[in-house]
Structures are given as C-alpha cells and as structure tokens.
Coordinates of C-alpha atoms and ligand atoms in Angstrom, one line a residue:
M1 CA -19.9 -26.8 -17.7
N2 CA -17.6 -24.3 -19.3
P3 CA -14.3 -23.5 -17.7
V4 CA -15.6 -20.5 -15.9
E5 CA -18.6 -22.3 -14.4
Q6 CA -16.3 -25.3 -13.5
S7 CA -13.8 -23.0 -11.8
L8 CA -16.5 -21.1 -9.9
Q9 CA -18.1 -24.3 -8.8
Y10 CA -14.7 -25.5 -7.5
F11 CA -14.3 -22.3 -5.6
E12 CA -17.8 -22.6 -4.1
N13 CA -16.9 -26.1 -2.9
N14 CA -13.6 -25.1 -1.4
K15 CA -13.9 -21.6 -0.1
E16 CA -14.1 -22.7 3.6
R17 CA -10.8 -24.5 3.3
M18 CA -9.3 -21.5 1.4
T19 CA -10.6 -19.1 4.2
D20 CA -8.8 -21.3 6.7
A21 CA -5.6 -21.0 4.7
Y22 CA -6.0 -17.2 4.6
I23 CA -6.6 -17.1 8.3
D24 CA -3.4 -19.1 8.8
V25 CA -1.3 -16.6 6.9
L26 CA -2.9 -13.7 8.8
K27 CA -1.6 -15.3 12.0
I28 CA 2.0 -14.8 11.1
P29 CA 3.1 -11.3 12.3
S30 CA 5.0 -10.3 9.2
V31 CA 5.8 -6.7 10.2
S32 CA 8.6 -5.7 7.8
T33 CA 9.8 -2.7 9.7
S34 CA 10.6 -4.6 13.0
P35 CA 13.8 -6.6 13.0
E36 CA 12.4 -9.0 15.6
H37 CA 10.0 -10.2 13.0
A38 CA 12.7 -11.3 10.5
A39 CA 11.9 -15.0 11.0
D40 CA 8.1 -14.3 10.5
M41 CA 8.9 -12.8 7.2
Q42 CA 10.7 -16.0 6.1
K43 CA 7.9 -18.1 7.5
T44 CA 5.2 -16.2 5.5
A45 CA 7.2 -16.5 2.3
E46 CA 7.5 -20.3 2.9
F47 CA 3.8 -20.5 3.7
L48 CA 2.9 -18.9 0.4
A49 CA 5.5 -21.0 -1.5
D50 CA 4.1 -24.2 0.0
Y51 CA 0.6 -23.3 -1.0
L52 CA 1.6 -22.4 -4.5
R53 CA 3.4 -25.8 -4.9
K54 CA 0.3 -27.6 -3.5
I55 CA -1.8 -26.1 -6.3
S56 CA 0.6 -27.5 -8.9
V57 CA 2.6 -24.4 -9.6
E58 CA 5.9 -26.0 -10.6
H59 CA 8.3 -23.2 -10.6
V60 CA 8.3 -21.7 -7.1
E61 CA 11.5 -19.9 -5.8
I62 CA 12.3 -17.9 -2.7
F63 CA 15.1 -15.4 -3.3
K64 CA 17.2 -14.0 -0.5
T65 CA 17.7 -10.2 -0.4
P66 CA 19.6 -8.0 2.0
L67 CA 16.3 -7.7 4.1
H68 CA 13.2 -9.9 3.5
P69 CA 12.8 -12.7 1.0
I70 CA 11.1 -12.2 -2.4
L71 CA 8.9 -15.0 -3.7
F72 CA 8.7 -15.7 -7.5
A73 CA 6.4 -18.3 -8.9
E74 CA 5.3 -19.3 -12.4
K75 CA 2.5 -21.5 -13.8
K76 CA 2.9 -22.0 -17.6
S77 CA 0.1 -22.5 -20.0
S78 CA 0.6 -25.4 -22.5
N79 CA -0.1 -22.9 -25.3
P80 CA 3.3 -21.6 -26.4
D81 CA 1.6 -18.4 -27.7
A82 CA -0.1 -17.7 -24.3
K83 CA 0.4 -14.1 -23.0
T84 CA 2.0 -13.7 -19.6
L85 CA 0.3 -12.1 -16.6
L86 CA 2.7 -10.9 -13.8
I87 CA 0.8 -10.6 -10.4
Y88 CA 2.4 -8.4 -7.8
G89 CA 1.7 -8.6 -4.1
H90 CA 3.3 -7.9 -0.7
Y91 CA 3.1 -10.2 2.3
D92 CA 4.4 -7.7 4.8
V93 CA 2.1 -5.7 7.0
Q94 CA 2.3 -2.4 9.0
P95 CA 3.0 -2.5 12.8
E96 CA 0.0 -3.3 15.0
D97 CA 0.4 -0.5 17.5
P98 CA -1.5 0.9 19.4
L99 CA -2.3 -2.5 20.6
D100 CA -4.9 -1.6 23.2
E101 CA -7.1 -0.1 20.5
W102 CA -7.7 -3.5 19.0
Q103 CA -11.0 -5.3 19.9
S104 CA -9.3 -8.6 19.0
A105 CA -5.7 -9.3 18.9
P106 CA -4.1 -8.1 15.5
F107 CA -2.7 -11.6 14.7
D108 CA -5.6 -13.6 16.0
P109 CA -7.9 -13.2 13.0
T110 CA -11.5 -12.9 14.2
F111 CA -14.9 -12.8 12.4
R112 CA -17.4 -10.2 13.6
G113 CA -20.4 -10.3 11.3
D114 CA -19.3 -10.0 7.7
Y115 CA -15.9 -8.7 8.6
L116 CA -12.6 -10.5 9.3
Y117 CA -10.4 -8.5 11.7
A118 CA -6.6 -8.8 11.6
R119 CA -3.6 -6.8 10.6
G120 CA -3.0 -7.4 6.9
A121 CA -6.5 -8.8 6.3
S122 CA -7.1 -6.0 3.7
D123 CA -3.6 -4.6 3.0
M124 CA -2.8 -7.0 1.5
K125 CA -2.7 -10.6 2.5
G126 CA -6.4 -10.8 1.6
Q127 CA -5.6 -9.6 -2.0
V128 CA -2.6 -11.9 -2.3
M129 CA -4.6 -14.9 -1.2
A130 CA -7.5 -13.9 -3.5
S131 CA -5.1 -14.0 -6.5
I132 CA -3.8 -17.4 -5.5
F133 CA -7.2 -18.9 -4.7
A134 CA -8.5 -17.6 -8.1
L135 CA -5.6 -19.3 -9.8
E136 CA -6.2 -22.5 -7.9
S137 CA -9.8 -22.5 -9.0
A138 CA -9.1 -21.5 -12.6
L139 CA -6.6 -24.4 -12.9
T140 CA -9.3 -27.0 -12.1
S141 CA -10.9 -26.3 -15.5
G142 CA -7.7 -27.7 -17.1
D143 CA -5.1 -25.6 -18.9
L144 CA -5.0 -21.9 -18.4
P145 CA -5.1 -19.5 -21.4
I146 CA -2.3 -17.4 -20.0
N147 CA 1.0 -18.0 -18.2
V148 CA 0.8 -16.6 -14.6
K149 CA 3.8 -15.3 -12.7
F150 CA 3.8 -14.1 -9.2
I151 CA 6.2 -11.7 -7.5
L152 CA 5.5 -11.4 -3.8
E153 CA 7.7 -9.1 -1.7
G154 CA 8.1 -8.5 2.0
E155 CA 9.2 -4.9 2.1
E156 CA 6.4 -2.8 0.5
E157 CA 5.3 -1.1 3.7
I158 CA 8.8 0.2 4.2
G159 CA 9.3 1.5 0.6
S160 CA 10.4 -1.7 -1.1
P161 CA 14.2 -1.2 -0.9
S162 CA 15.2 -4.7 -2.2
L163 CA 12.6 -4.9 -5.0
E164 CA 14.0 -2.4 -7.5
P165 CA 17.5 -4.0 -7.6
F166 CA 15.7 -7.4 -7.8
I167 CA 13.6 -6.4 -10.8
K168 CA 16.6 -4.9 -12.6
E169 CA 18.5 -8.2 -12.1
H170 CA 15.7 -10.4 -13.1
K171 CA 14.1 -8.8 -16.1
E172 CA 14.0 -12.1 -18.1
L173 CA 12.4 -14.0 -15.2
L174 CA 9.8 -11.2 -14.8
A175 CA 9.1 -10.6 -18.5
C176 CA 5.4 -10.3 -19.1
D177 CA 2.6 -8.8 -21.2
M178 CA 0.4 -7.6 -18.4
I179 CA 0.7 -6.8 -14.7
L180 CA -2.0 -7.2 -12.1
N181 CA -1.4 -5.2 -8.9
P182 CA -4.3 -5.7 -6.5
D183 CA -2.8 -3.5 -3.8
A184 CA -5.1 -0.5 -4.5
G185 CA -8.7 -1.3 -3.5
M186 CA -12.2 -0.1 -4.5
V187 CA -14.2 3.0 -3.6
A188 CA -17.3 1.2 -2.3
K189 CA -18.7 -2.3 -1.9
D190 CA -20.9 -1.8 -5.0
K191 CA -18.3 0.0 -7.1
P192 CA -15.6 -2.2 -8.7
T193 CA -12.7 0.0 -9.2
I194 CA -9.6 0.4 -11.5
V195 CA -7.1 2.9 -10.2
Y196 CA -5.3 4.9 -12.9
G197 CA -3.1 7.1 -10.5
L198 CA -1.2 6.9 -7.3
R199 CA 0.7 9.5 -5.4
G200 CA 4.5 9.2 -4.8
L201 CA 6.2 9.5 -1.5
A202 CA 9.2 11.1 0.1
Y203 CA 9.5 10.1 3.8
F204 CA 12.2 11.6 6.0
E205 CA 13.0 12.2 9.6
V206 CA 14.1 15.3 11.5
R207 CA 16.1 15.1 14.7
V208 CA 16.8 18.2 16.9
D209 CA 19.4 17.8 19.6
G210 CA 19.8 20.2 22.5
P211 CA 21.4 19.5 25.9
R212 CA 23.4 16.3 26.4
V213 CA 20.6 14.8 28.6
D214 CA 17.1 15.7 29.9
L215 CA 17.6 18.7 32.3
H216 CA 15.6 20.1 35.1
S217 CA 13.3 22.6 33.5
G218 CA 13.3 24.9 36.5
L219 CA 17.0 25.2 36.7
W220 CA 17.6 25.3 32.9
G221 CA 14.4 26.5 31.3
G222 CA 15.0 29.9 29.9
N223 CA 18.7 29.3 29.5
V224 CA 18.9 26.5 26.9
A225 CA 16.7 26.1 23.9
N226 CA 14.2 23.4 24.2
P227 CA 14.4 20.9 21.2
A228 CA 10.7 20.2 21.4
N229 CA 9.8 23.9 21.2
V230 CA 12.2 24.3 18.4
L231 CA 11.0 21.3 16.4
A232 CA 7.4 22.5 16.8
Q233 CA 8.4 25.9 15.4
I234 CA 10.1 24.3 12.5
I235 CA 7.1 22.1 11.7
A236 CA 4.8 25.1 12.0
K237 CA 6.8 26.8 9.2
L238 CA 6.3 23.9 6.8
H239 CA 2.6 25.0 6.0
N240 CA 1.0 28.3 5.0
E241 CA -2.3 29.5 6.5
D242 CA -4.3 28.2 3.5
G243 CA -3.1 24.7 4.0
S244 CA -0.5 24.7 1.2
V245 CA 3.1 23.6 1.8
A246 CA 5.5 26.5 2.5
I247 CA 8.8 24.8 1.4
P248 CA 10.2 27.1 -1.4
G249 CA 9.9 25.3 -4.8
F250 CA 7.7 22.5 -3.5
Y251 CA 5.1 23.1 -6.2
D252 CA 7.5 23.9 -9.0
N253 CA 7.1 20.6 -10.9
V254 CA 3.5 19.9 -9.9
R255 CA 1.6 19.1 -13.1
V256 CA -1.4 21.4 -13.4
L257 CA -4.8 19.7 -13.4
S258 CA -6.4 20.1 -16.8
P259 CA -10.2 20.8 -16.9
E260 CA -10.7 17.3 -18.4
E261 CA -8.7 15.7 -15.6
R262 CA -10.7 17.7 -13.0
E263 CA -13.8 16.5 -14.6
R264 CA -12.6 12.9 -14.7
I265 CA -11.7 13.0 -11.0
A266 CA -15.1 14.5 -10.1
S267 CA -16.9 11.7 -12.0
C268 CA -15.7 9.4 -9.3
N269 CA -18.2 11.0 -6.9
S270 CA -16.8 11.8 -3.4
D271 CA -18.9 11.3 -0.4
D272 CA -17.6 13.8 2.2
E273 CA -20.2 12.6 4.8
K274 CA -18.8 9.0 4.5
M275 CA -15.3 10.4 4.8
L276 CA -16.2 12.2 8.0
E277 CA -17.7 9.0 9.3
I278 CA -14.7 6.9 8.4
T279 CA -12.2 9.2 9.9
G280 CA -14.1 10.5 12.9
A281 CA -12.6 13.9 12.3
P282 CA -14.8 16.9 13.2
Q283 CA -14.3 18.4 9.8
L284 CA -12.5 17.7 6.5
Y285 CA -9.5 19.9 5.9
G286 CA -7.1 20.5 3.1
E287 CA -5.4 22.8 0.6
A288 CA -7.7 25.6 -0.5
G289 CA -9.1 25.6 -4.1
Y290 CA -9.3 21.8 -4.6
T291 CA -12.1 19.2 -4.1
T292 CA -11.7 16.4 -1.6
L293 CA -11.0 14.0 -4.4
E294 CA -8.4 16.2 -6.0
R295 CA -6.7 16.7 -2.6
Q296 CA -6.7 13.0 -2.0
G297 CA -5.3 11.8 -5.4
A298 CA -4.0 14.7 -7.4
R299 CA -2.4 17.3 -5.0
P300 CA 0.8 17.0 -3.0
T301 CA 0.8 17.1 0.8
L302 CA 3.2 17.2 3.7
D303 CA 2.3 15.5 7.0
V304 CA 3.9 14.7 10.3
N305 CA 3.5 11.0 10.9
G306 CA 5.1 10.8 14.3
F307 CA 6.5 13.3 16.8
Y308 CA 8.6 12.3 19.8
S309 CA 10.2 14.3 22.6
G310 CA 10.7 14.3 26.3
F311 CA 8.4 12.7 28.9
I312 CA 5.4 11.0 27.3
G313 CA 4.3 8.8 30.2
D314 CA 1.3 9.4 32.4
G315 CA 1.6 12.2 35.0
A316 CA 4.1 15.1 34.9
K317 CA 7.8 15.4 34.8
T318 CA 9.6 18.7 34.7
I319 CA 12.4 18.5 32.1
I320 CA 13.9 20.1 29.1
P321 CA 14.1 17.2 26.7
A322 CA 17.6 16.4 25.3
Y323 CA 16.2 15.9 21.8
A324 CA 13.0 15.8 19.6
K325 CA 12.2 13.9 16.5
A326 CA 9.6 14.0 13.8
K327 CA 8.8 11.6 11.0
I328 CA 7.5 13.5 8.0
S329 CA 6.1 12.3 4.7
C330 CA 5.2 14.2 1.5
R331 CA 2.8 12.6 -0.9
L332 CA 3.7 13.5 -4.4
V333 CA 2.0 13.9 -7.8
P334 CA 3.4 14.0 -11.3
D335 CA 6.0 15.5 -12.2
M336 CA 7.5 16.0 -8.8
D337 CA 11.0 14.3 -8.2
P338 CA 11.0 12.5 -5.0
M339 CA 14.7 13.0 -4.2
G340 CA 14.5 16.6 -5.4
I341 CA 11.5 17.2 -2.9
Y342 CA 13.5 15.6 -0.1
E343 CA 16.4 17.8 -0.8
L344 CA 14.2 20.9 -0.9
A345 CA 12.6 20.0 2.4
R346 CA 16.0 19.2 4.0
D347 CA 17.6 22.4 2.9
Y348 CA 14.7 24.5 4.0
I349 CA 14.5 22.8 7.4
L350 CA 18.2 23.3 7.9
S351 CA 18.0 26.9 6.8
I352 CA 15.3 27.8 9.5
A353 CA 16.8 25.7 12.3
P354 CA 18.3 28.0 14.9
P355 CA 22.0 27.6 16.0
T356 CA 20.8 27.0 19.6
V357 CA 20.3 23.3 18.6
K358 CA 21.8 20.7 16.3
T359 CA 19.4 19.7 13.5
K360 CA 19.7 16.6 11.3
V361 CA 17.4 15.5 8.5
F362 CA 17.6 12.1 6.9
L363 CA 15.7 10.1 4.2
H364 CA 13.7 6.9 4.8
S365 CA 12.3 6.3 1.3
A366 CA 11.4 8.0 -1.9
G367 CA 9.3 7.0 -4.8
P368 CA 7.5 8.9 -7.6
A369 CA 3.8 9.2 -8.4
Y370 CA 2.1 6.9 -11.1
L371 CA -0.3 7.9 -13.6
A372 CA -1.2 5.7 -16.5
D373 CA -4.2 4.8 -18.6
D374 CA -4.9 1.7 -20.6
A375 CA -2.6 -0.9 -18.9
P376 CA -2.7 -4.0 -21.1
G377 CA -5.4 -6.4 -19.8
A378 CA -7.3 -3.7 -18.0
E379 CA -10.3 -4.2 -20.3
N380 CA -10.4 -7.9 -19.5
L381 CA -10.3 -7.0 -15.8
A382 CA -13.1 -4.4 -16.2
N383 CA -15.3 -7.1 -18.0
A384 CA -14.5 -9.6 -15.3
L385 CA -15.5 -7.1 -12.5
T386 CA -18.7 -6.1 -14.3
A387 CA -19.5 -9.8 -14.7
I388 CA -19.5 -10.3 -11.0
W389 CA -20.7 -6.9 -9.6
D390 CA -23.0 -6.0 -12.5
Q391 CA -22.0 -2.3 -12.0
P392 CA -20.0 0.1 -14.2
I393 CA -16.3 0.5 -13.4
T394 CA -15.2 3.5 -11.3
Y395 CA -11.8 4.9 -12.4
K396 CA -10.0 6.6 -9.6
R397 CA -6.8 8.5 -8.8
E398 CA -5.8 7.2 -5.4
G399 CA -3.9 9.0 -2.6
G400 CA -1.8 6.0 -1.5
S401 CA 1.6 4.9 -2.9
I402 CA 2.7 1.8 -4.6
P403 CA 6.2 2.7 -5.9
V404 CA 6.7 -0.6 -7.7
A405 CA 4.2 0.4 -10.4
T406 CA 6.6 3.0 -11.6
V407 CA 9.6 0.8 -11.4
M408 CA 7.9 -2.0 -13.3
Q409 CA 6.8 0.4 -16.1
R410 CA 10.3 1.6 -16.4
E411 CA 12.2 -1.7 -16.1
L412 CA 9.7 -4.2 -17.6
G413 CA 8.0 -1.8 -20.0
V414 CA 4.5 -2.7 -18.8
K415 CA 1.9 -0.6 -17.1
S416 CA 0.1 -2.1 -14.1
I417 CA -3.6 -2.8 -13.7
L418 CA -4.3 -1.4 -10.3
T419 CA -7.3 -2.7 -8.4
G420 CA -8.2 -4.6 -5.3
F421 CA -11.2 -5.7 -3.1
G422 CA -10.3 -3.6 0.0
L423 CA -12.7 -0.7 1.0
P424 CA -11.9 2.8 2.2
D425 CA -13.2 1.9 5.7
D426 CA -11.1 -1.2 6.1
A427 CA -8.9 0.7 8.6
I428 CA -5.7 -0.2 6.8
H429 CA -2.6 0.9 8.8
S430 CA -5.0 1.6 11.7
P431 CA -6.2 -0.5 14.7
N432 CA -8.9 -3.1 13.9
E433 CA -8.0 -3.5 10.3
H434 CA -10.6 -5.7 8.6
L435 CA -11.8 -7.1 5.4
H436 CA -15.4 -7.3 4.1
Y437 CA -15.6 -11.1 3.6
P438 CA -18.5 -11.2 1.0
N439 CA -16.7 -8.6 -1.1
W440 CA -13.5 -10.7 -1.0
L441 CA -15.4 -13.8 -2.2
K442 CA -16.7 -11.7 -5.1
G443 CA -13.2 -10.5 -5.8
I444 CA -12.0 -14.1 -6.2
Q445 CA -14.8 -14.9 -8.5
A446 CA -13.9 -11.9 -10.6
L447 CA -10.3 -12.9 -10.8
I448 CA -11.4 -16.4 -12.0
H449 CA -13.2 -14.6 -14.8
F450 CA -10.2 -12.5 -15.5
Y451 CA -7.7 -15.3 -15.7
L452 CA -9.9 -17.3 -18.0
S453 CA -10.9 -14.4 -20.1
F454 CA -7.8 -14.7 -22.4
G455 CA -9.0 -17.9 -24.0
E456 CA -10.0 -18.1 -27.8
N457 CA -8.5 -14.7 -28.9
Ligands
BES1 N1 -2.0 -0.7 -0.3 C1 -1.4 0.5 0.1 C2 -1.4 1.6 -0.9 C3 -2.9 2.0 -1.2 C4 -3.9 1.9 -0.4 C5 -3.1 2.3 -2.6 C6 -5.2 2.3 -0.9 C7 -4.3 2.7 -3.0 C8 -5.4 2.6 -2.1 C9 0.1 0.2 0.4 O1 0.4 -1.1 1.0 C10 0.7 1.3 1.2 O2 0.3 1.5 2.3 N2 1.8 1.8 0.7 C11 2.6 2.8 1.5 C12 3.8 2.9 0.6 C13 5.0 3.4 1.2 C14 5.4 2.8 2.4 C15 6.1 3.5 0.2 C16 1.8 4.1 1.6 O3 1.1 4.4 0.8 O4 2.0 4.6 2.7
MN2 MN1 -0.7 -2.6 0.5

C-alpha cells in the first residue's frame, strides 16, 4: 500500500474512536464571550494539547494571553528541506442562546440521521478535529513530507483580540510556507470549495440614556424623550429606501466590482430558492443593483445584531425605559478601513442624536476584508478535494469574516488557503447548529491526501 492508501485505511479503522474524541470536545462549552466559561476555555485547549501529544506531536505548547489560551503545536518532517504548513483553527464557539430553540442540548452532542447536533459542531470544532485526525492518519504511513504547525485560538468569535499581538511576537515560531484555514466552509455537499474572499467587520454598540430610572409612562410620557423611540429613529436613519447604507462616506473606499469579478462571482451559481429555505425568510432582501452572491460576499452592509430596551418580559408594563442599546455590525469589503468606518458611523450617529438624551457609541472589534488568489498550496488542496469529491472546485467570495487571514498575510507574508467542510445550512451561530457527518468524513480523507501531496517534488 502507498502512504495515502495506508493512511486512509488507518482512518477507516479508527474513525469511530475519532468521532468519540470529537464528541468529547463538543461537550466542553467553550463560549469565548462569557466570562463564566473561562475554565472551559482552558479545558478545551488542554484537551486538544493532550490529543496532539498522544498522536506523537512532540512540540505542543499552551500560551497564556490576557484572555483565552493559544495553542501552538508542531510536527516536524525528517526531511530538512520540507515545506511548512501552518494550520489555523479556533476552539471557541458562539453563545448557545436561545436555549429553548434547541431540540437537543447545545453541549450534549446528538446524532439525528446524518447530522451531529451541537454548538461548534460545524464552526469550527469539526474542522479543527478534522485537521488533527487527518494528521494522525497521515502520520501512520511514516514520515510526513511537510512540517505541520497548528495555531489554535480561543477568541475568534469575539474578534481575536489576543491573536494579532501573539502573531507579532512569535513570527519565528509561526514561520511557514503555506497556511490552511478551514474556517470557511463549502457551498454545497457536492461542491468542494476554496474561498478567495471574506468580508471584514466593524462591530460597535450604541447606548442611549434618558431618565435616571424607568418611569411611569402615563405620568412622564410626553414630557421626557423615550430612549427606545430615539434609538429606533437613529437606526432608521442608517439606511436609505433602496437598502443602501446612509452613513455619509460609507461607500467612499468601496472597490468597484469589475465586469470580470462580477462574472467570476456569478460562476459560483446562487440558489435563491435554497437561501429562502435555509433562512425561512418570506423574501430575499438587499441593496438594489446587485445579485444575491454579490450582496453576500462583495458588498458592504450594516445590521443591527441586538436591540435592548425597557420591559421585554411577557405581559405589559407601562414605562418609559431609562435606556436603550443596540449592537450594530458592518460587513466590509476591500478597500474599506474598519476603524475609519467605525468613526464615520459613530460621528454620524452622534450628529443625528437629539439633545433630549445622552448617546454613546463604542467599538467592539474591527478587522478588514480579505481578497487573495493563489495562496501557496491551494493547488494541492484543490487536487486533494477533487480526488475525494470527484467534482470541480467552486471558488467563492464569502460573506463571513476571518480577520486573522489578513493579519497572517501582513505579519507572516503568507496568504491563507480558505476552505472547510461546513455547509451553508449548518445553522452556525444559530440554534441547532449541526454538521453533516458523511461530508466531514470526506473532508478528513481529503486532508490526508493534501498533507501527503507534498512528497517527491
Ligand atoms: N467561520 C466563521 C466565518 C465564516 C463562516 C466564513 C462561513 C466563511 C463562511 C467565523 O467563525 C465567524 O463567524 N467569524 C465571525 C468573525 C467576527 C466575530 C470577527 C463572523 O463572521 O461573524
Ligand atoms: Mn468559525
């Protein structure tokens, strides 16, 4: 048997045990945004470190950061000329709320049919474990043709605040020839995908304060401004009728889509019916003049992610709320400057806020868009995906954000191969997140091919 066959055979013989390990890591509620889960973050990092040590990765190190630990690991090839692949992943997950929408508990991984349900199953513990199990399998064929490094962080879902300083301080440790980032996903089960663009993000919060405390709305309504009313008016002024963003200067640096790029985006094929089905929305909606795929991956947006004010329990309570808050995100495209966009939004909001309330705007996180062709190693990955799926590769511009891709390109000088085995209907960030198990198994097989594809030449 050749090394690929041997490794695939090992995987076939061990996939149940590997699935159990994957299920074990899904049980740890590593919600990065919640301070009460700090110990779970540590536990997850240690779980992954232990697993990597068990599969004979010698150099495994957990680094403390101001927030959640970063795991670094390296498995060296005995070939001194071997190229180095750096694999990025995140072991943190989004919060599980709303809990009563889940059919099985978010941290009690449950199979229903071909799907494994759990928070993080798809985004992205499934992808992290797939990268590790593929390495474990490839190693059974003997020596690897490449050096493999891992950097696994616990803060991706909150904008990776500790990662950029870490990368800047550890350039030597992270030095590499290729980067695999499997945090992106594929467009459909039968369409292996390489992502060549991601949107950036500027995430901020607006807080409007009125009276010192909630007031009786009969006694005071009509005499003090209602912060909820005011914030709703502010938010209403953030968009134009045609769905475009109304903040002055918002589009100033937006790179215009060339006819070639529009053609390339269109070649990915969008299935609007499928989108309606996934979202359950009565209609699709977006900026006029652009296709669904353009609006998803190549046009900027502004969205309220959360709105909070006053009495939100069952029943009725007659009050003027003391305050109102909204969490707002802008998805960005080249060449928008994330901090610049935040400042434009902040200044505009403050300029339209009335003097009857006190309005504050503050930043949560900001990261630029990513757009890059021909990452080193992408061809090897394309061949590996084709070997397993027997389908042509789909190249896509995605709407989500993975700010680390830009940071790595700048600091390490290497473009990332963006891919993944998650599907658009995996319900990532939503209740009942799940992973299509047969697709995940194929993904591991493809990664085995990929790791071993650097032999000979
Ligand atoms: N894996 C996603 C991003 C993604 C999903 C990219 C699907 C391409 C296709 C990632 O974990 C994520 O959700 N990122 C956040 C980033 C933010 C918190 C800085 C996002 O996009 O909201
Ligand atoms: Mn992710």
